[in-house]
Short mmCIF file of C-alpha atoms in Angstrom, two decimals:
data_model
loop_
_atom_site.label_atom_id
_atom_site.label_comp_id
_atom_site.label_asym_id
_atom_site.label_seq_id
_atom_site.Cartn_x
_atom_site.Cartn_y
_atom_site.Cartn_z
CA MET R 1 167.06 49.93 61.85
CA PHE R 2 165.79 51.22 59.40
CA ARG R 3 162.13 50.55 60.24
CA ASP R 4 162.57 51.73 64.35
CA ILE R 5 164.36 54.30 63.72
CA VAL R 6 165.07 55.71 60.86
CA LEU R 7 162.04 55.54 58.49
CA PRO R 8 160.71 57.07 61.35
CA LEU R 9 163.01 60.17 62.77
CA ILE R 10 162.59 60.79 58.08
CA TYR R 11 158.92 60.78 58.53
CA GLY R 12 158.75 62.73 62.13
CA LEU R 13 160.93 64.98 59.95
CA ILE R 14 158.69 65.02 57.06
CA ILE R 15 155.68 66.19 59.13
CA PHE R 16 157.44 68.49 61.30
CA PHE R 17 159.09 70.83 58.45
CA GLY R 18 155.24 70.73 56.88
CA GLY R 19 153.48 72.12 59.78
CA MET R 20 155.80 74.97 59.82
CA LYS R 21 156.20 75.49 56.65
CA LEU R 22 152.46 75.69 56.04
CA MET R 23 152.39 77.33 59.89
CA GLU R 24 155.71 80.18 58.52
CA THR R 25 153.20 80.31 55.47
CA ALA R 26 149.92 81.40 57.05
CA LEU R 27 150.87 83.33 58.99
CA GLN R 28 152.86 85.61 56.33
CA ARG R 29 150.36 86.08 54.70
CA MET R 30 147.84 88.10 57.24
CA ALA R 31 151.08 89.68 58.74
CA GLY R 32 153.86 89.67 55.80
CA PRO R 33 153.05 92.33 53.40
CA MET R 34 152.85 95.45 56.47
CA LEU R 35 155.97 93.63 57.80
CA ALA R 36 158.50 96.03 56.06
CA GLY R 37 156.68 99.34 56.97
CA TRP R 38 156.22 98.00 60.46
CA LEU R 39 159.59 96.93 60.52
CA ASN R 40 160.81 100.11 59.32
CA ARG R 41 158.60 102.83 61.76
CA ALA R 42 159.12 100.59 64.68
CA THR R 43 162.69 100.62 64.80
CA SER R 44 163.82 104.25 65.66
CA ALA R 45 165.99 102.82 68.07
CA PRO R 46 167.39 99.51 68.58
CA TRP R 47 165.96 98.39 71.63
CA LYS R 48 162.87 99.15 69.70
CA GLY R 49 164.22 97.14 67.44
CA MET R 50 164.67 94.28 69.75
CA ALA R 51 161.07 94.79 71.00
CA PHE R 52 159.26 94.44 67.85
CA SER R 53 161.66 92.13 65.79
CA ALA R 54 160.92 89.26 69.00
CA GLY R 55 157.32 89.88 68.07
CA ALA R 56 156.97 89.45 64.55
CA THR R 57 159.87 86.31 64.89
CA ALA R 58 157.44 84.80 67.29
CA ILE R 59 153.84 85.43 65.37
CA LEU R 60 155.64 85.08 61.60
CA GLN R 61 157.85 81.36 63.27
CA SER R 62 160.52 82.87 61.16
CA SER R 63 163.20 84.22 62.25
CA THR R 64 164.39 83.89 58.49
CA ALA R 65 161.83 86.31 57.03
CA VAL R 66 162.43 88.26 59.11
CA THR R 67 166.20 88.06 58.97
CA VAL R 68 165.79 88.65 55.44
CA LEU R 69 163.70 91.57 55.34
CA THR R 70 165.83 92.81 57.50
CA ILE R 71 169.27 92.46 54.98
CA GLY R 72 166.72 93.12 52.01
CA LEU R 73 166.51 97.17 54.47
CA ALA R 74 169.73 97.27 54.79
CA ASN R 75 170.77 97.15 51.49
CA ALA R 76 167.82 99.19 50.52
CA ARG R 77 169.49 102.16 52.92
CA LEU R 78 166.53 102.22 54.55
CA ILE R 79 167.39 101.23 58.39
CA THR R 80 171.03 102.42 60.19
CA TYR R 81 173.39 99.47 61.18
CA GLY R 82 172.55 100.26 64.82
CA ARG R 83 168.97 99.40 63.36
CA THR R 84 170.35 96.36 62.57
CA LEU R 85 172.31 94.67 65.44
CA GLY R 86 168.65 95.49 67.12
CA ILE R 87 166.45 93.53 64.89
CA ILE R 88 168.73 90.85 64.89
CA LEU R 89 169.16 89.99 68.93
CA GLY R 90 165.36 90.86 68.18
CA THR R 91 164.73 87.93 66.44
CA ASN R 92 166.38 85.14 68.78
CA ILE R 93 164.00 85.74 71.23
CA GLY R 94 161.35 85.17 69.30
CA THR R 95 162.30 81.68 68.04
CA CYS R 96 162.42 80.70 71.87
CA LEU R 97 157.77 80.51 71.19
CA THR R 98 157.89 77.62 69.67
CA THR R 99 160.58 75.74 72.02
CA GLU R 100 158.83 76.73 74.76
CA LEU R 101 155.05 74.78 73.16
CA ILE R 102 156.99 72.16 72.15
CA GLY R 103 158.32 71.81 75.85
CA LEU R 104 155.23 71.64 76.75
CA GLN R 105 154.95 67.73 75.84
CA ILE R 106 150.82 69.01 74.09
CA GLY R 107 150.92 66.52 71.49
CA ARG R 108 148.07 64.80 72.48
CA ALA R 109 146.31 67.72 71.57
CA ALA R 110 147.47 67.73 67.98
CA LEU R 111 144.92 65.65 66.60
CA PRO R 112 141.83 67.50 67.95
CA LEU R 113 143.51 70.62 67.27
CA LEU R 114 143.63 69.38 63.93
CA VAL R 115 140.69 68.62 62.84
CA ILE R 116 139.49 71.45 64.87
CA SER R 117 141.49 73.55 62.84
CA LEU R 118 140.30 72.40 59.06
CA THR R 119 137.05 72.77 59.69
CA GLY R 120 137.46 76.30 60.57
CA TRP R 121 139.26 76.69 57.78
CA ALA R 122 137.07 75.48 55.39
CA VAL R 123 134.27 77.28 57.32
CA PHE R 124 135.82 80.51 56.74
CA VAL R 125 136.98 78.96 52.99
CA VAL R 126 132.77 78.78 52.31
CA LEU R 127 132.42 82.17 53.56
CA SER R 128 134.77 83.48 52.13
CA GLU R 129 133.14 82.30 48.71
CA ARG R 130 129.38 83.53 50.21
CA ASN R 131 130.91 86.83 50.42
CA GLN R 132 132.64 87.91 47.76
CA ALA R 133 130.76 91.65 47.65
CA ALA R 134 130.55 92.09 51.91
CA PRO R 135 132.86 95.22 52.49
CA GLU R 136 136.36 94.82 52.17
CA HIS R 137 136.99 94.95 56.35
CA THR R 138 134.87 91.80 56.61
CA ARG R 139 136.87 90.04 53.57
CA ARG R 140 139.26 91.18 55.55
CA PHE R 141 138.98 89.28 58.92
CA LEU R 142 137.79 86.86 56.26
CA ILE R 143 140.79 85.40 55.15
CA ASN R 144 142.86 86.60 58.36
CA SER R 145 140.55 83.70 60.04
CA GLN R 146 141.31 81.21 57.13
CA TYR R 147 144.90 81.72 57.87
CA SER R 148 144.80 81.81 61.56
CA PHE R 149 142.98 78.07 60.72
CA LEU R 150 145.47 77.98 58.62
CA ALA R 151 148.66 78.17 60.75
CA ALA R 152 146.55 76.71 63.85
CA ALA R 153 146.74 73.44 61.84
CA GLY R 154 150.15 72.95 60.97
CA PHE R 155 151.14 73.99 65.00
CA ALA R 156 149.43 70.58 64.90
CA LEU R 157 151.05 69.13 62.74
CA VAL R 158 154.28 70.07 63.96
CA MET R 159 153.15 68.08 66.99
CA THR R 160 152.59 65.52 65.30
CA GLY R 161 155.39 65.05 64.06
CA ILE R 162 157.57 65.23 67.25
CA GLN R 163 155.10 62.96 68.68
CA VAL R 164 156.39 59.91 65.75
CA MET R 165 160.29 61.65 66.59
CA GLN R 166 159.52 60.25 70.32
CA SER R 167 158.91 56.54 68.68
CA ILE R 168 162.31 56.40 68.58
CA ALA R 169 163.26 56.97 71.73
CA VAL R 170 163.59 53.39 72.64
CA PRO R 171 165.38 51.86 69.92
CA LEU R 172 167.16 54.54 70.04
CA ARG R 173 168.86 54.07 74.02
CA SER R 174 169.82 50.90 72.75
CA MET R 175 172.10 51.67 70.62
CA GLY R 176 175.88 51.70 70.94
CA VAL R 177 176.86 54.75 68.48
CA PHE R 178 174.40 57.37 69.88
CA GLN R 179 176.26 55.69 73.73
CA TRP R 180 179.27 56.40 72.00
CA PHE R 181 177.87 60.31 71.77
CA LEU R 182 176.93 60.51 75.21
CA ASP R 183 180.20 59.06 75.63
CA ARG R 184 181.89 61.81 74.32
CA SER R 185 179.38 64.20 75.82
CA ALA R 186 179.63 63.65 78.98
CA ASP R 187 184.18 64.44 78.41
CA SER R 188 183.56 67.15 76.48
CA LEU R 189 179.91 69.51 76.20
CA TRP R 190 181.59 71.06 73.15
CA TRP R 191 180.72 67.69 71.37
CA GLY R 192 176.57 68.46 71.85
CA PHE R 193 177.36 71.59 70.25
CA LEU R 194 179.49 70.96 67.56
CA ALA R 195 176.31 68.01 67.11
CA GLY R 196 173.77 70.75 67.20
CA ALA R 197 175.30 73.73 64.82
CA CYS R 198 176.18 71.60 62.31
CA LEU R 199 172.95 69.59 61.87
CA THR R 200 170.90 73.32 62.13
CA ALA R 201 173.62 74.22 59.31
CA LEU R 202 172.19 70.79 57.63
CA ILE R 203 168.48 70.95 57.72
CA HIS R 204 167.94 74.75 58.10
CA SER R 205 165.77 74.83 61.24
CA SER R 206 166.88 75.11 64.41
CA ALA R 207 162.72 74.36 66.15
CA ALA R 208 163.89 70.69 64.45
CA VAL R 209 167.06 70.08 65.96
CA ILE R 210 165.90 71.73 69.77
CA SER R 211 162.00 69.41 68.96
CA MET R 212 164.68 66.46 68.30
CA ALA R 213 166.98 67.10 71.04
CA ILE R 214 163.68 68.21 73.46
CA THR R 215 161.81 64.71 72.76
CA LEU R 216 164.97 62.55 73.54
CA ALA R 217 165.41 64.16 77.01
CA ALA R 218 161.36 63.82 77.88
CA THR R 219 162.11 60.45 77.61
CA GLY R 220 165.23 59.82 79.31
CA VAL R 221 167.55 59.40 76.48
CA LEU R 222 169.98 62.47 76.37
CA PRO R 223 171.22 64.19 79.28
CA VAL R 224 169.84 68.38 80.33
CA GLU R 225 172.94 69.22 80.27
CA ILE R 226 173.98 67.69 76.53
CA GLY R 227 171.02 69.46 74.93
CA ILE R 228 171.44 72.60 75.94
CA ALA R 229 175.02 72.49 74.82
CA ILE R 230 173.27 71.73 71.40
CA VAL R 231 170.69 74.07 71.23
CA ILE R 232 173.55 76.18 72.63
CA GLY R 233 175.28 75.27 68.81
CA SER R 234 172.00 75.46 67.09
CA ASN R 235 171.97 79.14 67.48
CA VAL R 236 175.92 79.09 65.90
CA GLY R 237 174.46 76.82 62.62
CA THR R 238 171.11 78.74 61.94
CA CYS R 239 173.08 81.80 60.67
CA ILE R 240 173.68 79.85 57.95
CA THR R 241 170.32 81.24 55.99
CA ALA R 242 171.91 84.30 57.08
CA VAL R 243 174.76 84.43 55.36
CA ILE R 244 173.44 82.21 52.11
CA ALA R 245 171.11 85.41 52.00
CA ALA R 246 173.69 87.94 51.72
CA ALA R 247 176.11 86.40 49.21
CA GLY R 248 176.39 87.88 46.30
CA GLY R 249 174.44 90.76 47.54
CA ALA R 250 175.19 94.12 48.86
CA SER R 251 178.59 95.38 51.73
CA ALA R 252 174.94 96.27 54.04
CA GLY R 253 173.13 93.38 54.13
CA LYS R 254 176.75 90.72 54.17
CA PHE R 255 176.96 93.61 57.41
CA VAL R 256 174.00 92.24 58.09
CA ALA R 257 174.77 88.04 58.65
CA ALA R 258 178.47 88.60 59.59
CA SER R 259 176.77 91.13 62.89
CA HIS R 260 174.72 87.66 62.91
CA VAL R 261 177.55 85.45 63.39
CA VAL R 262 179.83 87.38 65.03
CA LEU R 263 176.80 87.67 68.23
CA ASN R 264 175.94 84.44 68.20
CA ILE R 265 179.52 82.79 68.28
CA ALA R 266 179.49 85.06 71.10
CA GLY R 267 176.97 83.86 73.00
CA ALA R 268 177.98 80.86 72.62
CA LEU R 269 180.88 81.08 73.95
CA LEU R 270 180.10 83.23 76.96
CA PHE R 271 177.46 80.41 77.97
CA MET R 272 178.63 77.22 76.55
CA PRO R 273 180.94 77.44 80.24
CA LEU R 274 177.64 78.00 82.31
CA ILE R 275 175.31 75.40 81.03
CA GLY R 276 175.27 74.33 84.51
CA LEU R 277 174.04 77.44 85.84
CA LEU R 278 170.95 77.55 83.33
CA HIS R 279 170.60 73.52 84.08
CA ALA R 280 169.93 74.35 87.04
CA ALA R 281 168.04 77.80 86.76
CA SER R 282 165.57 75.79 84.40
CA ALA R 283 165.78 72.63 86.76
CA TRP R 284 164.02 75.11 89.42
CA LEU R 285 161.22 76.24 86.35
CA SER R 286 160.33 73.29 86.28
CA ALA R 287 160.91 69.13 86.09
CA ASP R 288 160.05 68.03 83.55
CA TYR R 289 163.58 67.26 81.63
CA GLY R 290 162.13 68.71 78.04
CA ALA R 291 160.69 71.94 79.53
CA GLN R 292 164.20 72.67 80.37
CA ILE R 293 165.76 72.03 77.65
CA ALA R 294 163.38 75.14 75.89
CA HIS R 295 163.81 77.10 79.33
CA ALA R 296 167.72 77.02 78.70
CA GLN R 297 167.08 78.12 75.41
CA THR R 298 164.88 80.91 76.32
CA LEU R 299 167.50 81.81 79.37
CA PHE R 300 170.07 81.79 77.21
CA ASN R 301 168.69 84.09 73.59
CA ILE R 302 166.96 87.30 76.41
CA ILE R 303 170.45 87.17 78.86
CA SER R 304 172.87 87.11 76.09
CA SER R 305 171.38 89.68 73.50
CA LEU R 306 169.69 92.08 76.76
CA LEU R 307 174.34 92.19 77.88
CA ALA R 308 174.18 92.58 73.49
CA LEU R 309 171.81 95.48 73.34
CA PRO R 310 174.07 98.39 74.47
CA LEU R 311 176.56 97.69 71.61
CA CYS R 312 173.33 98.60 69.49
CA TYR R 313 174.17 101.92 70.95
CA LEU R 314 177.95 102.81 69.94
CA PRO R 315 178.72 105.82 67.25
CA ILE R 316 179.88 103.94 64.98
CA TRP R 317 176.39 101.76 64.26
CA HIS R 318 175.00 105.72 63.91
CA LYS R 319 174.74 105.87 60.27
CA LYS R 320 173.31 104.07 57.25
CA PRO R 321 175.15 101.43 55.27
CA PRO R 322 177.08 103.28 51.94
CA ALA R 323 175.11 103.51 48.66
CA SER R 324 176.33 100.67 46.76
CA ALA R 325 178.56 101.45 43.76
CA PRO R 326 177.17 101.64 40.20
CA SER R 327 178.91 99.23 38.20
CA ALA R 328 181.17 98.72 35.10
CA LYS R 329 178.37 98.76 33.00
CA SER R 330 176.18 101.79 34.43
CA PRO R 331 176.20 106.15 31.84
CA ALA R 332 178.69 108.33 33.65
CA ALA R 333 176.24 110.50 35.83
#
């Protein structure tokens, strides 16, 4: 069991997380310094904030980065409550890009992509060293090209990690414990929801949990409807990062985190009884079981966010967070 299941799973997760971190870091180095300014200018209305944060999350491959930055902007009283809600809704949509790419099952191209990406990165590192005296825009282009190739290398590692994890499908299918879980989930899809929420909260990565569900479904081990329940659960489990980021901070940041939790739980409660419809819609889009789970996540997040968007326009949210109360040690005015 350890050699056939535990070791490949740990090994695959290490590669997966390493790739995600490399991709996230490289993309943030390219766009991160400008993100705060972009968010502040592009969120003049909740729908604009949702659209912008969806794009920013898709580009940066990290809803955590955008959510934590939003908490910081709210604590600094730079944006209204309604704008923070729009940003949160957009991050849920932006996370679907990674899942859709994983659902394409392009793992066979992972090794060539890794080789090409690392080669391109090395070439631009050398060019950067040789052009230290070049104009600013040239040096910026060379540096951004380095990070672009590093981001591609990170994605290749993500695909490699998934391939490693796919190797556990056959031994996992023969295990009675996994069949017990499937039997419980057959009785109630809430078991799948609970598994997705708990796993995501533990490892702080909905992408990793969803990719495992896609992997198992693609190999026929996991029924698609249970995989969709896991996806919906992971959407709730990912809220733990925002809660941790807001802990001990100002009330505005806590509002952002609480809104994230409430909106995601409300979406889950709405769609859990509708998993059959999600499955039917995703099956119409693709015959591949893994891709069906990816499509179901995209449909779930987009529809949930659009349904919740009108709430951002309620008059109660049209104000900035209150200033933090002065500490006891602060001198009196």
